[in-house]
Amino acid sequence: MEAGRVFKITINGQAVEARADDTILKAAQREGIHIPTLCYHRQLSPYGGCRVCVVSVEGIPRLVASCTMPVTDGMQVRTDSEQIRKIRSTVVELILSNHPKDCMVCEQSGRCELQDLAYEFGLSHIRFKGEVSVHEIENQNPVLERDYNKCILCGRCVRMCDEIQGVGAVDFSKRGFRAKIATAYDGVLDCEFCGNCIGACPVGALTGKPSRFKGRPWEVRKVKTVCNYCGCGCSIMVNVKGGEVVRVTPVEDGGINEGMLCVKGKFGFEYINHEDRLKTPLVKKNGAFVEASWDEALDVVAANLGRIKKKYGSDSIGGLCSAKCSSEDNYLFQKFMRTAIGTNSVDHCARY
Amino acid sequence: METLETTVTSHNQKELDLSAVDEIVARYREERGALIPVLQEVQGHYGYIPPEAVSRVAEGLKIYPSKIYGVMTFYKQFYLKAKGKNRVMVCCGTACHVKGSDRVTRRVLDEIKLPDGQDTTEDGLFTIEQVACIGACSIAPVVVVNEKVHGKMTQDKTMRELRKITEAADE
Amino acid sequence: MNSRPKSISISVCMGTGGIAAGGAEVMEAFEEALAHLGLAAELREKCTAHKVGCRGFCARDVLVDVVLDGQRTTYECVQADMVPRLVEEHIVGGVPVEQWLAGPDYEAFHAGQTKVVLSDCGSIDPEEIDAYLAVDGYTAIQKVLGEMLPEEVITKIKDSGLRGRGGAGFPTGLKWSFAAMAKGNEKYIICNADEGDPGAFMDRSIVEGNPHALIEGMSIAGYAIGANLGYVYIRAEYPLAVQRLAHAIEQARAREFLGKNIRNAGFDFDIQIKQGAGAFVCGEETALIASIEGGRGMPRPKPPFPAHRGLWGKPTIINNVETLANLPYIIRKGSEWFASLGSEKSKGTKVFALTGKVCNTGLIEVPMGIALKEIIYGIGGGIEGGRQFKAVQTGGPSGGCIPAELLDTPVDYESLAQVGAIMGSGGMVVMDEDNCMVEMARYFLHFTQEESCGKCVPCRVGTKRMLEILERIVAGQGEAGDLELLLDLGEDIKAASLCGLGQTAPNPVISTIRYFRDEYDAHIVHKRCPAGVCKALFEYQVVEPLCKLCGLCVRKCPVGAIEGGKKKLAKIKDRKCVKCGICIEVCPFDAITQIDIHETAEV
């Protein structure tokens, strides 16, 4: 269609310009008009399953899901009314009637979209009692825990894995109240473990094991940097609590990775505070490494590099750095090799 | 495909002849929307859908195994395990329900003990299913024993049909 | 023996109902007898025994027509062992067997009906294309291809007032016009034969009884919207219908009513069968499309409507079997004729599967606008065993229960909706005083809950919570406030669900609360089931003065819950009793009765 065309619509009486390929939700978000969502994810195809984003449109007798409803010229939308609020509230209440109430120890607490909605609608009392789904927690891998007792079947992980990651490790299985996200034959996860499903999950059903109980979202400081595991240069947020990296999250809107990460970038940070990591320089004396001060170690390196350079020339020296050093360290290292040593023979496991 | 293979080995000791699966997949390879008819034919051949067949179908049609599992578990027609020798379907459609099919169902389940959550007896003699309307409402309540439709069933008439089978099996 | 007939034609009802009642055996017995007597050899093609589709009056199956020299006689409840006498006395002797003739019920059953879609169903052999051609079959498509432009066909169907027979009643011609206007050459017509409503078998009977009418109807629809390929999405649970349809498609191809350049008119059209795999929700258009595409039958939000973006993303029209099977008759007889049938807003006729507690169960076709009362007491012959009518349920799990005081309601889309039911695809289940309306509501909700695809929250979790409340009520654990909660949640589910399944799932509950609130109150407040159905609310008791110590109940009890025996008073052990009711059935002295739990508590 004429994607470039601009439609004039109104949202809650306010005149809004929308693009021809907009959904109501997109047009509203652009204007900063709040519509609650759960199964919606900006990078994934619209699903229309949770029904939290319902709105009313003049001339359409039924409420419609704003995440899937395309705008039409002259459309008059209301995002809030007593009925809309009641429907949204009932929907969230129904989800909560089949959801554990263990927010106090849940990894997702503080960034959980369901928790936020329960708060938004003031759902301190759930009217519905009844069966609660019981599933075994699956965590037979080093990085990812799947707790489907918390799953709200929004399908964001399924779409993430299929549409973006192209792996299709999980899909919906069974149906109705018994529906469950599952691998083939509901077995253990067998995939790339990129963990992008964790980022897609609005609740605590999918969590990263290395970060468990290490820090609440409001306790961490997020530091933007570039992942140096490979040459892609993904933008990442290092989540730091008390000087310790406790989690790595993608930078949502930016970077060449557009919010995606791989298994190394997402989960490979535990080496930083690992007990086996060297914290003191070692110098080889009489065939064995012994601890030394930084001054002593640097003197040894400087003396030897100077001697070799003088005798054999700059190009007789090459340098290898590591993905497990920070980007800043890596930058300094190549600068040192090129200017102080005077060689281009410098490399890194992820290339410079 | 580690998960699938593990399931396979624990499920079946004997190696299953999968040439039928390959033949079916080959016939449908070019067709759009082939998954369901392929699964129907696989089940028609093996009586159920063996896990080994799923990985073959996945490779042949280039569909994720997780998706195939999702489709298999969505539709009632597909069986993940082999069925019993004799298949009994008690219709629970509205007309049958109004005419007391629940009593027939309960009697059948009292007579033929099924393991928890299963529909097939341990000895593999019976599969008992409660189905939603087979469309023979005029002769409700209806019980189907091995594809023969029995109408206007009572508890006693149903028991007679089942006992014919158990007695034949005992001999 | 000189009075031997010159032509013999036997028609045996061989729909699923007829076969279940022994139709195949009856057919075989006739063939054998006619061959044995040498009649088959003597008269050759003038002596035929053939199968016909459902004749409607399934309660009296196997129905057999014996036509001797053009003289038709109908027999009911025929079994194979009756055939020798029929042949001997009637065919050979010339005297019909009086006692087996179809009785006045048969007349009454047909008298109130108007047959359009079913007019040839039950009289022609569904496996012979010539039988359909002999009743002007395939003349409609030839007329359409030879004389009409696609838009003229659409106008004609619009003028006829035909509305979708799948339940919602959307005007068929209007629906087509959306797809006809949509751009692109690749379009599809889908026949929805995934008849999933429990208690409905209209579509199955049409496909089994007159598959060529469906094929012709689809071709007409295909021509009108510009589709060259049609799919019939049909339940795998209907093997006979699938087989007959496949056979009919083959025949139609051989006679060039399907295929390339049909009848040299420059129109290509073919039909493929897709068998459903057992999911009620696939009756919903977008779920059906997802299923044909090979995925889970989960609906998606509309718009885009299938008429714009349907199967494989192309414009697609989905019509139900009955809608499509009406088309050849409308083209042949004209839209004025069709519009003259029925009521102001609902034109034509509607096929119903009349079942439950009426005397005459079966497949019926009535003009729209007929009162429910006329169907139940006229065609249906009233309630079995002279018992009291309680409710009639239309529209299956999406419909509602209509009480006695509303039996004057005319059968049309708007009137049924007004009383809280829906037209639906044509299930009509009659209930009497022995049916508990609370239990019925639970039954329907159990069905929809089982069939919910699980995609949207209100249907997945909401219907589950409603079902749990109803389960508590029938178990005698209902609480004050339950009904208000059911109604409140029910309205939210209707408003918030993604597809028609969830949007209508609360209907049976809401309509029964509306009309039978006293029954709910009896369960919740008094812990009593007035119909005596809810097992948790009654017990069996031996009436000691009546018990003659015969011991029959002790022997017949399947779970050994009755103590006593010869010369010893029977005593029912409540803990073991599963309330199957066999003891009541077998006791020759009516010495076992059912009493309300609360009465025992008070004693």
mmCIF file of N, CA, C and O in Angstrom, chain A residues 128-197:
data_model
loop_
_atom_site.group_PDB
_atom_site.id
_atom_site.type_symbol
_atom_site.label_atom_id
_atom_site.label_comp_id
_atom_site.label_asym_id
_atom_site.label_seq_id
_atom_site.Cartn_x
_atom_site.Cartn_y
_atom_site.Cartn_z
ATOM 1 N N PHE A 128 -10.414 -15.393 41.451
ATOM 2 C CA PHE A 128 -10.531 -16.748 40.912
ATOM 3 C C PHE A 128 -9.573 -17.712 41.599
ATOM 4 O O PHE A 128 -8.373 -17.481 41.670
ATOM 5 N N LYS A 129 -10.170 -18.792 42.082
ATOM 6 C CA LYS A 129 -9.349 -19.869 42.625
ATOM 7 C C LYS A 129 -9.436 -21.014 41.616
ATOM 8 O O LYS A 129 -10.378 -21.075 40.843
ATOM 9 N N GLY A 130 -8.525 -21.929 41.683
ATOM 10 C CA GLY A 130 -8.634 -23.067 40.781
ATOM 11 C C GLY A 130 -7.285 -23.656 40.462
ATOM 12 O O GLY A 130 -6.269 -23.325 41.085
ATOM 13 N N GLU A 131 -7.309 -24.535 39.459
ATOM 14 C CA GLU A 131 -6.102 -25.275 39.103
ATOM 15 C C GLU A 131 -4.982 -24.329 38.692
ATOM 16 O O GLU A 131 -5.188 -23.326 38.017
ATOM 17 N N VAL A 132 -3.792 -24.693 39.117
ATOM 18 C CA VAL A 132 -2.601 -23.934 38.752
ATOM 19 C C VAL A 132 -1.684 -24.898 38.001
ATOM 20 O O VAL A 132 -1.510 -26.044 38.410
ATOM 21 N N SER A 133 -1.134 -24.449 36.890
ATOM 22 C CA SER A 133 -0.271 -25.337 36.106
ATOM 23 C C SER A 133 0.980 -25.707 36.900
ATOM 24 O O SER A 133 1.565 -24.861 37.568
ATOM 25 N N VAL A 134 1.366 -26.965 36.808
ATOM 26 C CA VAL A 134 2.585 -27.406 37.493
ATOM 27 C C VAL A 134 3.527 -28.035 36.460
ATOM 28 O O VAL A 134 3.165 -28.995 35.787
ATOM 29 N N HIS A 135 4.694 -27.442 36.324
ATOM 30 C CA HIS A 135 5.686 -27.974 35.393
ATOM 31 C C HIS A 135 7.019 -28.084 36.115
ATOM 32 O O HIS A 135 7.333 -27.267 36.968
ATOM 33 N N GLU A 136 7.788 -29.073 35.718
ATOM 34 C CA GLU A 136 9.127 -29.182 36.290
ATOM 35 C C GLU A 136 10.028 -28.092 35.708
ATOM 36 O O GLU A 136 9.946 -27.781 34.520
ATOM 37 N N ILE A 137 10.878 -27.556 36.554
ATOM 38 C CA ILE A 137 11.804 -26.535 36.068
ATOM 39 C C ILE A 137 12.887 -27.223 35.243
ATOM 40 O O ILE A 137 13.404 -28.267 35.640
ATOM 41 N N GLU A 138 13.202 -26.657 34.090
ATOM 42 C CA GLU A 138 14.205 -27.286 33.237
ATOM 43 C C GLU A 138 15.452 -26.408 33.218
ATOM 44 O O GLU A 138 15.415 -25.251 32.788
ATOM 45 N N ASN A 139 16.560 -26.934 33.735
ATOM 46 C CA ASN A 139 17.782 -26.125 33.740
ATOM 47 C C ASN A 139 19.017 -26.980 33.504
ATOM 48 O O ASN A 139 20.086 -26.729 34.058
ATOM 49 N N GLN A 140 18.843 -28.006 32.645
ATOM 50 C CA GLN A 140 19.973 -28.902 32.412
ATOM 51 C C GLN A 140 20.936 -28.345 31.365
ATOM 52 O O GLN A 140 21.255 -28.994 30.374
ATOM 53 N N ASN A 141 21.369 -27.143 31.602
ATOM 54 C CA ASN A 141 22.382 -26.509 30.763
ATOM 55 C C ASN A 141 23.013 -25.441 31.626
ATOM 56 O O ASN A 141 22.447 -25.050 32.645
ATOM 57 N N PRO A 142 24.185 -24.937 31.234
ATOM 58 C CA PRO A 142 24.899 -24.037 32.151
ATOM 59 C C PRO A 142 24.311 -22.632 32.248
ATOM 60 O O PRO A 142 24.612 -21.914 33.193
ATOM 61 N N VAL A 143 23.497 -22.226 31.312
ATOM 62 C CA VAL A 143 23.182 -20.802 31.273
ATOM 63 C C VAL A 143 21.724 -20.405 31.427
ATOM 64 O O VAL A 143 21.419 -19.307 31.869
ATOM 65 N N LEU A 144 20.807 -21.297 31.080
ATOM 66 C CA LEU A 144 19.435 -20.846 30.933
ATOM 67 C C LEU A 144 18.477 -21.693 31.763
ATOM 68 O O LEU A 144 18.536 -22.912 31.714
ATOM 69 N N GLU A 145 17.599 -21.034 32.506
ATOM 70 C CA GLU A 145 16.607 -21.788 33.275
ATOM 71 C C GLU A 145 15.216 -21.515 32.724
ATOM 72 O O GLU A 145 14.845 -20.374 32.499
ATOM 73 N N ARG A 146 14.453 -22.597 32.507
ATOM 74 C CA ARG A 146 13.084 -22.439 32.004
ATOM 75 C C ARG A 146 12.107 -22.892 33.084
ATOM 76 O O ARG A 146 12.054 -24.061 33.447
ATOM 77 N N ASP A 147 11.362 -21.941 33.611
ATOM 78 C CA ASP A 147 10.380 -22.245 34.646
ATOM 79 C C ASP A 147 9.001 -21.907 34.093
ATOM 80 O O ASP A 147 8.524 -20.784 34.212
ATOM 81 N N TYR A 148 8.363 -22.923 33.481
ATOM 82 C CA TYR A 148 7.092 -22.667 32.803
ATOM 83 C C TYR A 148 5.917 -22.494 33.758
ATOM 84 O O TYR A 148 4.803 -22.219 33.316
ATOM 85 N N ASN A 149 6.166 -22.656 35.042
ATOM 86 C CA ASN A 149 5.109 -22.307 35.985
ATOM 87 C C ASN A 149 4.826 -20.805 35.930
ATOM 88 O O ASN A 149 3.746 -20.355 36.276
ATOM 89 N N LYS A 150 5.831 -20.056 35.494
ATOM 90 C CA LYS A 150 5.674 -18.608 35.427
ATOM 91 C C LYS A 150 5.281 -18.125 34.040
ATOM 92 O O LYS A 150 5.020 -16.941 33.844
ATOM 93 N N CYS A 151 5.261 -19.049 33.088
ATOM 94 C CA CYS A 151 5.011 -18.663 31.687
ATOM 95 C C CYS A 151 3.581 -18.161 31.513
ATOM 96 O O CYS A 151 2.640 -18.739 32.037
ATOM 97 N N ILE A 152 3.425 -17.090 30.763
ATOM 98 C CA ILE A 152 2.084 -16.559 30.495
ATOM 99 C C ILE A 152 1.665 -16.788 29.045
ATOM 100 O O ILE A 152 0.678 -16.234 28.582
ATOM 101 N N LEU A 153 2.434 -17.605 28.330
ATOM 102 C CA LEU A 153 2.119 -18.014 26.960
ATOM 103 C C LEU A 153 1.924 -16.841 25.994
ATOM 104 O O LEU A 153 1.052 -16.858 25.144
ATOM 105 N N CYS A 154 2.747 -15.829 26.154
ATOM 106 C CA CYS A 154 2.671 -14.694 25.239
ATOM 107 C C CYS A 154 3.334 -15.033 23.913
ATOM 108 O O CYS A 154 3.113 -14.349 22.914
ATOM 109 N N GLY A 155 4.172 -16.080 23.918
ATOM 110 C CA GLY A 155 4.791 -16.531 22.678
ATOM 111 C C GLY A 155 5.947 -15.663 22.203
ATOM 112 O O GLY A 155 6.420 -15.833 21.086
ATOM 113 N N ARG A 156 6.411 -14.731 23.031
ATOM 114 C CA ARG A 156 7.499 -13.870 22.574
ATOM 115 C C ARG A 156 8.784 -14.666 22.357
ATOM 116 O O ARG A 156 9.531 -14.418 21.400
ATOM 117 N N CYS A 157 9.034 -15.654 23.222
ATOM 118 C CA CYS A 157 10.247 -16.465 23.051
ATOM 119 C C CYS A 157 10.181 -17.276 21.763
ATOM 120 O O CYS A 157 11.174 -17.444 21.056
ATOM 121 N N VAL A 158 8.950 -17.780 21.466
ATOM 122 C CA VAL A 158 8.776 -18.595 20.263
ATOM 123 C C VAL A 158 9.069 -17.755 19.027
ATOM 124 O O VAL A 158 9.801 -18.159 18.122
ATOM 125 N N ARG A 159 8.500 -16.542 19.008
ATOM 126 C CA ARG A 159 8.705 -15.674 17.855
ATOM 127 C C ARG A 159 10.156 -15.209 17.777
ATOM 128 O O ARG A 159 10.737 -15.124 16.701
ATOM 129 N N MET A 160 10.758 -14.895 18.931
ATOM 130 C CA MET A 160 12.157 -14.469 18.947
ATOM 131 C C MET A 160 13.040 -15.559 18.340
ATOM 132 O O MET A 160 13.887 -15.310 17.478
ATOM 133 N N CYS A 161 12.818 -16.790 18.795
ATOM 134 C CA CYS A 161 13.666 -17.902 18.370
ATOM 135 C C CYS A 161 13.475 -18.209 16.883
ATOM 136 O O CYS A 161 14.414 -18.557 16.184
ATOM 137 N N ASP A 162 12.238 -18.051 16.423
ATOM 138 C CA ASP A 162 11.936 -18.370 15.030
ATOM 139 C C ASP A 162 12.242 -17.185 14.114
ATOM 140 O O ASP A 162 13.047 -17.288 13.183
ATOM 141 N N GLU A 163 11.650 -16.038 14.413
ATOM 142 C CA GLU A 163 11.708 -14.921 13.473
ATOM 143 C C GLU A 163 13.062 -14.232 13.439
ATOM 144 O O GLU A 163 13.498 -13.750 12.408
ATOM 145 N N ILE A 164 13.735 -14.149 14.597
ATOM 146 C CA ILE A 164 14.987 -13.398 14.621
ATOM 147 C C ILE A 164 16.191 -14.317 14.668
ATOM 148 O O ILE A 164 17.125 -14.190 13.895
ATOM 149 N N GLN A 165 16.143 -15.294 15.587
ATOM 150 C CA GLN A 165 17.306 -16.158 15.732
ATOM 151 C C GLN A 165 17.332 -17.246 14.656
ATOM 152 O O GLN A 165 18.387 -17.769 14.335
ATOM 153 N N GLY A 166 16.143 -17.596 14.126
ATOM 154 C CA GLY A 166 16.078 -18.611 13.069
ATOM 155 C C GLY A 166 16.439 -19.999 13.534
ATOM 156 O O GLY A 166 16.953 -20.816 12.778
ATOM 157 N N VAL A 167 16.182 -20.291 14.786
ATOM 158 C CA VAL A 167 16.547 -21.597 15.335
ATOM 159 C C VAL A 167 15.311 -22.480 15.562
ATOM 160 O O VAL A 167 15.342 -23.681 15.331
ATOM 161 N N GLY A 168 14.227 -21.876 15.993
ATOM 162 C CA GLY A 168 12.992 -22.651 16.185
ATOM 163 C C GLY A 168 13.112 -23.740 17.228
ATOM 164 O O GLY A 168 12.571 -24.827 17.081
ATOM 165 N N ALA A 169 13.836 -23.461 18.298
ATOM 166 C CA ALA A 169 14.045 -24.479 19.330
ATOM 167 C C ALA A 169 12.763 -24.793 20.092
ATOM 168 O O ALA A 169 12.570 -25.915 20.561
ATOM 169 N N VAL A 170 11.901 -23.814 20.232
ATOM 170 C CA VAL A 170 10.665 -24.028 20.991
ATOM 171 C C VAL A 170 9.453 -23.574 20.170
ATOM 172 O O VAL A 170 9.567 -22.745 19.280
ATOM 173 N N ASP A 171 8.321 -24.156 20.516
ATOM 174 C CA ASP A 171 7.064 -23.740 19.913
ATOM 175 C C ASP A 171 5.957 -24.022 20.928
ATOM 176 O O ASP A 171 6.205 -24.638 21.972
ATOM 177 N N PHE A 172 4.751 -23.606 20.604
ATOM 178 C CA PHE A 172 3.616 -23.955 21.455
ATOM 179 C C PHE A 172 3.365 -25.447 21.328
ATOM 180 O O PHE A 172 3.505 -26.018 20.248
ATOM 181 N N SER A 173 2.988 -26.079 22.418
ATOM 182 C CA SER A 173 2.546 -27.467 22.341
ATOM 183 C C SER A 173 1.207 -27.574 23.061
ATOM 184 O O SER A 173 0.827 -26.683 23.813
ATOM 185 N N LYS A 174 0.511 -28.662 22.816
ATOM 186 C CA LYS A 174 -0.826 -28.901 23.400
ATOM 187 C C LYS A 174 -1.741 -27.714 23.146
ATOM 188 O O LYS A 174 -1.462 -26.890 22.299
ATOM 189 N N ARG A 175 -2.809 -27.630 23.915
ATOM 190 C CA ARG A 175 -3.705 -26.498 23.681
ATOM 191 C C ARG A 175 -4.525 -26.175 24.921
ATOM 192 O O ARG A 175 -4.494 -26.895 25.901
ATOM 193 N N GLY A 176 -5.271 -25.091 24.826
ATOM 194 C CA GLY A 176 -6.128 -24.669 25.928
ATOM 195 C C GLY A 176 -5.318 -24.425 27.193
ATOM 196 O O GLY A 176 -4.188 -23.932 27.140
ATOM 197 N N PHE A 177 -5.905 -24.768 28.324
ATOM 198 C CA PHE A 177 -5.243 -24.535 29.597
ATOM 199 C C PHE A 177 -3.959 -25.358 29.711
ATOM 200 O O PHE A 177 -3.064 -25.033 30.482
ATOM 201 N N ARG A 178 -3.871 -26.458 28.941
ATOM 202 C CA ARG A 178 -2.669 -27.320 29.004
ATOM 203 C C ARG A 178 -1.561 -26.826 28.064
ATOM 204 O O ARG A 178 -0.499 -27.437 28.001
ATOM 205 N N ALA A 179 -1.827 -25.804 27.304
ATOM 206 C CA ALA A 179 -0.821 -25.330 26.343
ATOM 207 C C ALA A 179 0.480 -25.007 27.071
ATOM 208 O O ALA A 179 0.480 -24.544 28.207
ATOM 209 N N LYS A 180 1.602 -25.294 26.411
ATOM 210 C CA LYS A 180 2.904 -25.062 27.028
ATOM 211 C C LYS A 180 3.923 -24.806 25.933
ATOM 212 O O LYS A 180 3.845 -25.419 24.869
ATOM 213 N N ILE A 181 4.853 -23.923 26.217
ATOM 214 C CA ILE A 181 5.955 -23.736 25.292
ATOM 215 C C ILE A 181 6.889 -24.928 25.465
ATOM 216 O O ILE A 181 7.254 -25.264 26.597
ATOM 217 N N ALA A 182 7.268 -25.566 24.375
ATOM 218 C CA ALA A 182 8.079 -26.771 24.525
ATOM 219 C C ALA A 182 9.011 -26.981 23.343
ATOM 220 O O ALA A 182 8.780 -26.482 22.246
ATOM 221 N N THR A 183 10.057 -27.737 23.602
ATOM 222 C CA THR A 183 10.905 -28.244 22.526
ATOM 223 C C THR A 183 10.218 -29.494 21.984
ATOM 224 O O THR A 183 9.187 -29.907 22.514
ATOM 225 N N ALA A 184 10.779 -30.104 20.952
ATOM 226 C CA ALA A 184 10.202 -31.344 20.453
ATOM 227 C C ALA A 184 10.188 -32.379 21.572
ATOM 228 O O ALA A 184 11.189 -32.562 22.275
ATOM 229 N N TYR A 185 9.067 -33.012 21.773
ATOM 230 C CA TYR A 185 8.874 -34.006 22.822
ATOM 231 C C TYR A 185 9.145 -33.442 24.218
ATOM 232 O O TYR A 185 9.430 -34.168 25.147
ATOM 233 N N ASP A 186 9.052 -32.139 24.325
ATOM 234 C CA ASP A 186 9.183 -31.470 25.614
ATOM 235 C C ASP A 186 10.471 -31.857 26.342
ATOM 236 O O ASP A 186 10.512 -31.988 27.564
ATOM 237 N N GLY A 187 11.525 -32.048 25.566
ATOM 238 C CA GLY A 187 12.802 -32.446 26.153
ATOM 239 C C GLY A 187 13.625 -31.239 26.587
ATOM 240 O O GLY A 187 13.126 -30.107 26.587
ATOM 241 N N VAL A 188 14.888 -31.498 26.939
ATOM 242 C CA VAL A 188 15.746 -30.403 27.377
ATOM 243 C C VAL A 188 16.065 -29.503 26.185
ATOM 244 O O VAL A 188 15.975 -29.906 25.031
ATOM 245 N N LEU A 189 16.440 -28.294 26.508
ATOM 246 C CA LEU A 189 16.718 -27.318 25.471
ATOM 247 C C LEU A 189 17.971 -27.721 24.695
ATOM 248 O O LEU A 189 18.965 -28.133 25.280
ATOM 249 N N ASP A 190 17.872 -27.622 23.375
ATOM 250 C CA ASP A 190 18.994 -28.009 22.549
ATOM 251 C C ASP A 190 19.120 -26.948 21.461
ATOM 252 O O ASP A 190 18.513 -27.058 20.406
ATOM 253 N N CYS A 191 19.853 -25.887 21.778
ATOM 254 C CA CYS A 191 19.871 -24.765 20.828
ATOM 255 C C CYS A 191 21.209 -24.051 20.909
ATOM 256 O O CYS A 191 22.179 -24.580 21.423
ATOM 257 N N GLU A 192 21.257 -22.824 20.434
ATOM 258 C CA GLU A 192 22.505 -22.054 20.469
ATOM 259 C C GLU A 192 22.721 -21.376 21.810
ATOM 260 O O GLU A 192 23.770 -20.794 22.054
ATOM 261 N N PHE A 193 21.716 -21.394 22.642
ATOM 262 C CA PHE A 193 21.770 -20.743 23.963
ATOM 263 C C PHE A 193 22.135 -19.265 23.875
ATOM 264 O O PHE A 193 22.866 -18.738 24.690
ATOM 265 N N CYS A 194 21.601 -18.619 22.845
ATOM 266 C CA CYS A 194 21.892 -17.198 22.689
ATOM 267 C C CYS A 194 21.251 -16.389 23.807
ATOM 268 O O CYS A 194 21.693 -15.287 24.122
ATOM 269 N N GLY A 195 20.172 -16.947 24.374
ATOM 270 C CA GLY A 195 19.543 -16.251 25.492
ATOM 271 C C GLY A 195 18.689 -15.072 25.085
ATOM 272 O O GLY A 195 18.207 -14.327 25.936
ATOM 273 N N ASN A 196 18.470 -14.899 23.774
ATOM 274 C CA ASN A 196 17.622 -13.779 23.375
ATOM 275 C C ASN A 196 16.175 -13.986 23.794
ATOM 276 O O ASN A 196 15.405 -13.031 23.904
ATOM 277 N N CYS A 197 15.821 -15.260 24.037
ATOM 278 C CA CYS A 197 14.474 -15.529 24.546
ATOM 279 C C CYS A 197 14.310 -14.936 25.942
ATOM 280 O O CYS A 197 13.234 -14.506 26.320
#
